[in-house]
């Protein structure tokens, strides 16, 4: 098997030209799917027999919570790739991804609290799931803070990659906290092994919202990476050529 | 693969595995403390401390809820299908509180083995259903009688 694609990924120039046509279509598809999922879920899907309409916040809470974890998984992989192969693109990816993940984790925490008040009877409880997601949010903030506070670029890249990799340990804790431990939070809504415990008119809009948010974030990420590439590589001749030919 | 990269790969993988194992062991050792609440079985076996602020959780036993008509006082049993514990509470219950529902209560276990709660939280599971379907299920149960009743009690 050829590893050429893997090594190409490390080149900012190659990534910039490869990703250019992708950002807008992926982002637009994401917005569309997200819009369908949210309107369908928040307006047309049936209410829950126990929770009534307050159940509808699931259409926001579940997608952002999934993204918060997926973004971190991607950060961890990028950190690992950087520490082993020293690829130039990995720290650019971490820099572009961390704030998106942090926002997702924050929305997951806030929407969870808003959902918790009418259903559980409390905004917050220190159970394993809620606490581990709070830790996830702090990990994101740590990565952002480290990358921005160190003036030495080489050191900043390395430090951010190290926390990204070490923080990976938190992901199985988040995932299995509701399965292995007694928590107030219910079990997972979507699993790979069995069908969700709700009728299709409830989980289909949720699926649209989840896929939509993934694409929305992917589009956003490509744009953020492109601007980070231009910022870091402004001295190179290909960036100068790119800017003079196509403008900013 | 370049030998230097191979070495880094091994070192970083080893670090992550060792840290993961350490966190796993800590979690395992703390499992009793990380659990949000004591189950009725744990309380029955005397694992829960008396007169200390703890949480107890379980499913509200059907037909066990006794409300005082003059005050907000309420008493009910919770079960994990092996043991039961009686909970006494004075205050407003969450909307989702009902018989057959999972709850978590914070309070103290007194010397009579009764749990005096200061806060009651409702748990819900990951099963969601439109109200029409539950209505249809109930109607179906009425027509088929007892057998369906027992199936629903396992919630």
Coordinates of C-alpha atoms in Angstrom, one line a residue:
Chain A
X1 CA 0.0 0.0 0.0
X2 CA 1.2 3.4 -0.9
X3 CA 1.6 6.0 1.9
X4 CA 1.9 8.9 -0.5
X5 CA -1.5 10.3 0.4
X6 CA -0.6 10.3 4.0
X7 CA 2.6 12.3 3.4
X8 CA 0.8 14.6 1.0
X9 CA -1.6 15.4 3.9
X10 CA 1.4 16.9 5.7
X11 CA 1.9 19.5 3.0
X12 CA -0.1 22.8 3.6
X13 CA 0.2 23.7 -0.1
X14 CA -1.3 20.4 -1.2
X15 CA -4.1 20.6 1.4
X16 CA -4.9 24.1 0.5
X17 CA -5.5 23.4 -3.2
X18 CA -7.2 20.0 -2.5
X19 CA -9.6 21.4 0.1
X20 CA -10.5 24.5 -1.9
X21 CA -13.5 23.2 -3.8
X22 CA -14.9 21.2 -0.8
X23 CA -15.5 23.7 1.9
X24 CA -18.6 25.5 0.4
X25 CA -20.6 22.5 -0.8
X26 CA -20.0 20.5 2.4
X27 CA -20.9 23.6 4.5
X28 CA -24.1 24.3 2.5
X29 CA -25.1 20.6 2.6
X30 CA -24.6 20.7 6.3
X31 CA -26.7 23.8 6.8
X32 CA -29.5 22.3 4.7
X33 CA -29.5 19.0 6.5
X34 CA -29.3 20.7 9.9
X35 CA -32.2 23.0 9.0
X36 CA -34.3 20.1 7.9
X37 CA -33.5 18.1 11.1
X38 CA -34.1 21.1 13.4
X39 CA -37.4 22.3 11.8
X40 CA -38.7 18.7 11.6
X41 CA -37.6 17.9 15.1
X42 CA -38.6 21.1 16.9
X43 CA -41.9 21.6 15.1
X44 CA -43.3 18.5 13.4
X45 CA -42.0 15.5 15.3
X46 CA -44.3 14.1 18.0
X47 CA -43.8 15.1 21.6
X48 CA -42.7 12.5 24.1
X49 CA -45.3 10.7 26.2
X50 CA -43.6 11.5 29.5
X51 CA -41.6 14.7 28.9
X52 CA -43.9 16.4 26.4
X53 CA -42.3 19.1 24.4
X54 CA -39.2 19.5 26.6
X55 CA -38.0 16.3 25.0
X56 CA -37.4 18.3 21.8
X57 CA -34.2 19.8 23.1
X58 CA -32.7 16.3 22.2
X59 CA -32.5 17.6 18.6
X60 CA -29.9 20.1 19.8
X61 CA -28.3 18.3 22.7
X62 CA -27.5 15.0 21.1
X63 CA -25.9 16.4 17.9
X64 CA -23.7 18.9 19.7
X65 CA -22.7 16.3 22.4
X66 CA -21.7 13.8 19.6
X67 CA -19.7 16.6 17.9
X68 CA -18.0 17.6 21.1
X69 CA -16.7 14.0 21.5
X70 CA -15.9 13.5 17.8
X71 CA -13.9 16.8 17.6
X72 CA -11.9 15.7 20.5
X73 CA -11.2 12.3 19.0
X74 CA -10.0 14.1 15.8
X75 CA -7.8 16.4 18.0
X76 CA -6.2 13.4 19.7
X77 CA -5.4 11.7 16.4
X78 CA -3.9 14.9 15.0
X79 CA -1.9 15.3 18.2
X80 CA -0.6 11.7 17.9
X81 CA 0.3 12.2 14.2
X82 CA 2.1 15.4 15.0
X83 CA 4.1 13.8 17.8
X84 CA 5.2 10.8 15.7
X85 CA 5.5 12.2 12.2
X86 CA 5.9 16.0 12.9
X87 CA 3.4 16.8 10.1
X88 CA 3.0 20.5 9.5
X89 CA -0.8 20.2 9.0
X90 CA -1.5 18.5 12.4
X91 CA -1.0 21.6 14.6
X92 CA -2.9 23.7 12.0
X93 CA -5.7 21.2 12.4
X94 CA -5.6 21.3 16.2
X95 CA -5.6 25.1 16.1
X96 CA -8.6 25.2 13.8
X97 CA -10.6 22.4 15.5
X98 CA -10.1 23.2 19.3
X99 CA -12.4 26.3 19.5
X100 CA -15.2 24.5 17.5
X101 CA -15.0 21.6 19.9
X102 CA -15.0 23.9 22.9
X103 CA -18.2 25.6 21.6
X104 CA -19.8 22.2 21.0
X105 CA -19.0 21.0 24.5
X106 CA -20.3 24.3 26.0
X107 CA -23.6 24.1 24.1
X108 CA -23.9 20.4 25.1
X109 CA -23.4 21.4 28.8
X110 CA -25.9 24.3 28.6
X111 CA -28.6 22.5 26.6
X112 CA -28.2 19.6 29.0
X113 CA -28.7 21.8 32.0
X114 CA -31.8 23.4 30.3
X115 CA -33.2 19.9 29.6
X116 CA -32.3 18.7 33.1
X117 CA -34.2 21.4 35.0
X118 CA -37.8 20.4 33.8
X119 CA -37.1 16.6 33.6
X120 CA -34.7 15.7 36.4
X121 CA -35.6 18.6 38.6
X122 CA -32.1 20.1 38.7
X123 CA -29.7 22.1 36.4
X124 CA -26.6 20.2 37.4
X125 CA -25.6 17.1 39.4
X126 CA -22.1 15.8 39.8
X127 CA -22.7 12.5 38.2
X128 CA -20.0 10.8 36.1
X129 CA -21.4 11.8 32.7
X130 CA -21.9 15.5 33.4
X131 CA -18.5 15.8 35.2
X132 CA -16.6 14.0 32.4
X133 CA -18.1 16.3 29.8
X134 CA -17.1 19.3 31.9
X135 CA -13.6 17.9 32.0
X136 CA -13.8 17.7 28.2
X137 CA -14.7 21.3 28.0
X138 CA -11.7 22.2 30.3
X139 CA -9.4 20.1 28.1
X140 CA -10.5 22.1 25.0
X141 CA -9.9 25.4 26.9
X142 CA -6.5 24.2 28.0
X143 CA -5.5 23.4 24.4
X144 CA -6.7 26.8 23.2
X145 CA -5.0 28.6 26.1
X146 CA -1.7 26.8 25.6
X147 CA -1.5 27.3 21.8
X148 CA -2.2 31.0 22.2
X149 CA -0.1 31.8 25.3
X150 CA 3.2 30.3 24.1
X151 CA 5.1 32.7 21.8
X152 CA 7.4 29.9 20.6
X153 CA 5.5 28.2 17.7
X154 CA 7.4 24.9 18.0
X155 CA 6.8 24.7 21.7
X156 CA 3.1 25.7 21.4
X157 CA 2.5 23.0 18.7
X158 CA 4.1 20.3 20.8
X159 CA 2.3 21.3 24.1
X160 CA -1.1 21.4 22.4
X161 CA -0.4 18.0 20.8
X162 CA 0.6 16.4 24.1
X163 CA -2.7 17.5 25.9
X164 CA -4.7 16.4 22.9
X165 CA -3.3 12.9 23.1
X166 CA -3.4 12.6 26.9
X167 CA -7.0 13.9 27.0
X168 CA -8.1 11.0 24.8
X169 CA -8.3 9.0 27.9
X170 CA -11.4 11.1 28.9
X171 CA -13.4 9.9 25.8
X172 CA -14.0 6.3 27.0
X173 CA -14.9 7.7 30.4
X174 CA -17.6 9.9 28.9
X175 CA -18.8 7.1 26.6
X176 CA -19.0 4.3 29.2
X177 CA -19.9 6.4 32.3
X178 CA -23.7 5.9 31.6
X179 CA -23.3 2.2 30.9
X180 CA -21.0 1.0 33.7
X181 CA -21.8 3.5 36.5
X182 CA -25.0 4.6 38.2
X183 CA -25.7 8.1 36.9
X184 CA -28.7 10.4 36.7
X185 CA -28.1 10.8 32.9
X186 CA -29.8 8.2 30.8
X187 CA -28.1 5.7 28.5
X188 CA -26.8 6.5 25.0
X189 CA -29.4 7.5 22.4
X190 CA -27.6 6.2 19.4
X191 CA -25.5 3.1 19.5
X192 CA -24.0 1.1 16.6
X193 CA -25.3 -2.2 17.9
X194 CA -29.0 -1.7 18.3
X195 CA -31.8 0.5 16.9
X196 CA -32.7 3.6 18.9
X197 CA -35.6 3.2 21.3
X198 CA -37.9 5.5 19.6
X199 CA -40.1 5.5 16.5
X200 CA -38.6 6.6 13.1
X201 CA -40.5 9.9 13.1
X202 CA -38.5 10.8 16.2
X203 CA -35.0 9.5 15.3
X204 CA -35.0 10.5 11.6
X205 CA -35.0 14.2 12.2
X206 CA -32.3 13.6 14.8
X207 CA -30.2 11.7 12.2
X208 CA -30.6 14.7 9.8
X209 CA -29.5 17.1 12.5
X210 CA -26.5 14.9 13.5
X211 CA -25.3 14.5 9.8
X212 CA -26.0 18.2 9.2
X213 CA -23.9 19.3 12.1
X214 CA -21.0 17.0 11.2
X215 CA -20.9 18.6 7.6
X216 CA -21.5 22.1 9.0
X217 CA -18.4 21.6 11.3
X218 CA -16.4 20.0 8.5
X219 CA -17.0 23.0 6.2
X220 CA -16.2 25.5 9.0
X221 CA -13.0 23.5 9.8
X222 CA -11.7 23.6 6.2
X223 CA -12.1 27.4 6.1
X224 CA -10.4 27.8 9.5
X225 CA -7.6 25.6 8.4
X226 CA -7.1 27.5 5.1
X227 CA -6.9 30.8 6.8
X228 CA -4.4 29.3 9.4
X229 CA -2.3 27.9 6.5
X230 CA -2.2 31.4 4.9
X231 CA -1.2 32.9 8.2
X232 CA 1.6 30.5 8.9
X233 CA 3.0 30.2 5.3
X234 CA 2.7 33.8 4.3
X235 CA 6.4 33.9 3.4
X236 CA 6.3 31.0 0.9
X237 CA 6.1 31.7 -2.8
X238 CA 3.0 29.6 -3.5
X239 CA 0.9 31.7 -1.0
X240 CA 2.1 34.9 -2.6
X241 CA 1.2 33.5 -6.0
X242 CA -2.2 32.3 -4.7
X243 CA -3.1 35.7 -3.2
X244 CA -2.0 37.7 -6.3
X245 CA -4.0 35.4 -8.6
X246 CA -7.2 34.8 -6.6
X247 CA -7.1 37.6 -4.0
X248 CA -7.9 36.9 -0.3
Chain B
X1 CA 9.0 3.5 8.7
X2 CA 11.9 5.6 9.7
X3 CA 13.5 4.2 12.9
X4 CA 13.2 7.6 14.7
X5 CA 9.5 7.8 14.0
X6 CA 9.0 4.2 14.9
X7 CA 10.7 4.8 18.3
X8 CA 8.5 7.9 18.9
X9 CA 5.4 5.9 17.9
X10 CA 6.2 3.2 20.4
X11 CA 7.1 5.7 23.2
X12 CA 3.9 7.7 22.7
X13 CA 1.7 4.6 22.4
X14 CA 3.3 3.3 25.6
X15 CA 2.7 6.6 27.4
X16 CA -1.0 6.7 26.4
X17 CA -1.5 3.0 27.4
X18 CA 0.2 3.5 30.8
X19 CA -1.8 6.7 31.5
X20 CA -5.0 4.9 30.3
X21 CA -4.3 2.0 32.6
X22 CA -3.6 4.3 35.5
X23 CA -6.9 6.2 35.0
X24 CA -8.7 2.9 34.6
X25 CA -7.4 1.6 37.9
X26 CA -8.2 4.8 39.7
X27 CA -11.8 4.7 38.3
X28 CA -12.1 1.1 39.3
X29 CA -10.9 1.8 42.8
X30 CA -13.2 4.8 43.1
X31 CA -16.2 3.1 41.5
X32 CA -18.2 3.1 44.8
X33 CA -17.6 6.9 45.1
X34 CA -18.2 7.7 41.4
X35 CA -21.6 6.0 41.4
X36 CA -24.1 8.8 41.9
X37 CA -26.4 6.9 44.3
X38 CA -26.7 3.8 46.5
X39 CA -29.1 1.1 45.3
X40 CA -31.7 -0.4 47.6
X41 CA -29.7 -3.6 47.7
X42 CA -26.6 -1.8 48.8
X43 CA -28.6 -0.1 51.6
X44 CA -30.1 -3.4 52.6
X45 CA -26.7 -4.9 52.9
X46 CA -25.5 -2.0 55.1
X47 CA -23.1 -0.6 52.6
X48 CA -24.6 2.9 52.9
X49 CA -23.6 5.0 55.9
X50 CA -26.3 5.9 58.4
X51 CA -27.1 9.6 59.2
X52 CA -24.7 10.8 56.5
X53 CA -25.7 12.9 53.5
X54 CA -26.0 10.4 50.6
X55 CA -28.1 9.7 47.6
X56 CA -30.4 6.7 47.1
X57 CA -31.9 5.7 43.8
X58 CA -34.3 3.1 42.3
X59 CA -37.7 2.7 40.7
X60 CA -40.8 3.9 42.5
X61 CA -42.8 0.8 43.5
X62 CA -46.3 0.9 42.0
X63 CA -49.0 1.6 44.6
X64 CA -46.5 2.6 47.2
X65 CA -46.9 6.4 47.0
X66 CA -48.7 7.8 50.1
X67 CA -49.4 11.5 50.1
X68 CA -50.5 13.5 53.1
X69 CA -53.6 15.4 52.2
X70 CA -52.8 18.4 54.4
X71 CA -49.0 18.9 53.8
X72 CA -46.5 18.3 51.0
X73 CA -45.2 15.2 52.9
X74 CA -45.0 12.1 50.7
X75 CA -43.7 8.6 51.3
X76 CA -42.9 5.9 48.8
X77 CA -40.8 2.8 48.3
X78 CA -38.0 2.5 45.7
X79 CA -36.8 -0.9 44.5
X80 CA -34.0 -2.4 42.3
X81 CA -36.2 -5.5 42.0
X82 CA -34.3 -7.2 44.8
X83 CA -34.7 -5.0 47.8
X84 CA -36.9 -2.0 48.8
X85 CA -36.2 1.1 50.7
X86 CA -38.8 3.6 52.0
X87 CA -38.2 7.3 51.2
X88 CA -39.9 10.1 53.1
X89 CA -39.9 13.6 51.5
X90 CA -41.5 16.9 52.2
X91 CA -41.5 19.2 49.2
X92 CA -42.4 19.6 45.5
X93 CA -41.7 16.5 43.4
X94 CA -40.4 16.9 39.8
X95 CA -42.9 16.6 37.0
X96 CA -41.6 13.3 35.8
X97 CA -42.1 11.7 39.2
X98 CA -44.6 8.9 39.0
X99 CA -45.0 5.3 40.0
X100 CA -42.7 3.0 37.9
X101 CA -40.3 5.9 37.3
X102 CA -36.6 5.8 38.2
X103 CA -35.7 8.5 40.8
X104 CA -32.6 9.6 42.8
X105 CA -33.1 11.1 46.2
X106 CA -30.6 13.0 48.3
X107 CA -30.8 12.8 52.1
X108 CA -30.0 10.7 55.1
X109 CA -30.7 7.2 56.1
X110 CA -32.1 7.2 59.6
X111 CA -31.7 4.5 62.3
X112 CA -35.0 2.8 61.3
X113 CA -33.7 2.3 57.8
X114 CA -36.0 5.0 56.4
X115 CA -34.4 7.4 53.9
X116 CA -35.3 11.0 54.8
X117 CA -34.9 12.9 51.5
X118 CA -34.2 16.6 51.1
X119 CA -34.3 16.5 47.3
X120 CA -35.9 14.2 44.8
X121 CA -34.7 14.0 41.2
X122 CA -36.5 12.1 38.4
X123 CA -34.5 9.8 36.1
X124 CA -35.6 9.1 32.6
X125 CA -34.4 6.5 30.1
X126 CA -33.4 6.8 26.5
X127 CA -36.8 5.5 25.3
X128 CA -39.0 8.1 23.7
X129 CA -42.5 7.6 22.4
X130 CA -45.3 9.8 21.0
X131 CA -48.3 10.0 23.4
X132 CA -50.6 8.4 20.8
X133 CA -48.5 5.2 20.8
X134 CA -48.6 4.9 24.6
X135 CA -52.3 5.4 24.4
X136 CA -52.6 2.6 21.8
X137 CA -50.4 0.3 23.9
X138 CA -52.6 0.9 26.9
X139 CA -55.7 0.1 25.0
X140 CA -54.1 -3.0 23.6
X141 CA -53.2 -4.0 27.2
X142 CA -56.8 -3.5 28.4
X143 CA -58.0 -5.9 25.7
X144 CA -55.4 -8.5 26.3
X145 CA -55.5 -8.2 30.1
X146 CA -53.0 -9.3 32.7
X147 CA -50.2 -10.6 30.5
X148 CA -49.4 -7.2 29.0
X149 CA -49.6 -5.6 32.4
X150 CA -46.7 -7.6 33.7
X151 CA -44.7 -6.8 30.5
X152 CA -45.0 -3.1 31.1
X153 CA -44.0 -3.3 34.8
X154 CA -40.4 -4.0 33.8
X155 CA -40.4 -0.5 32.1

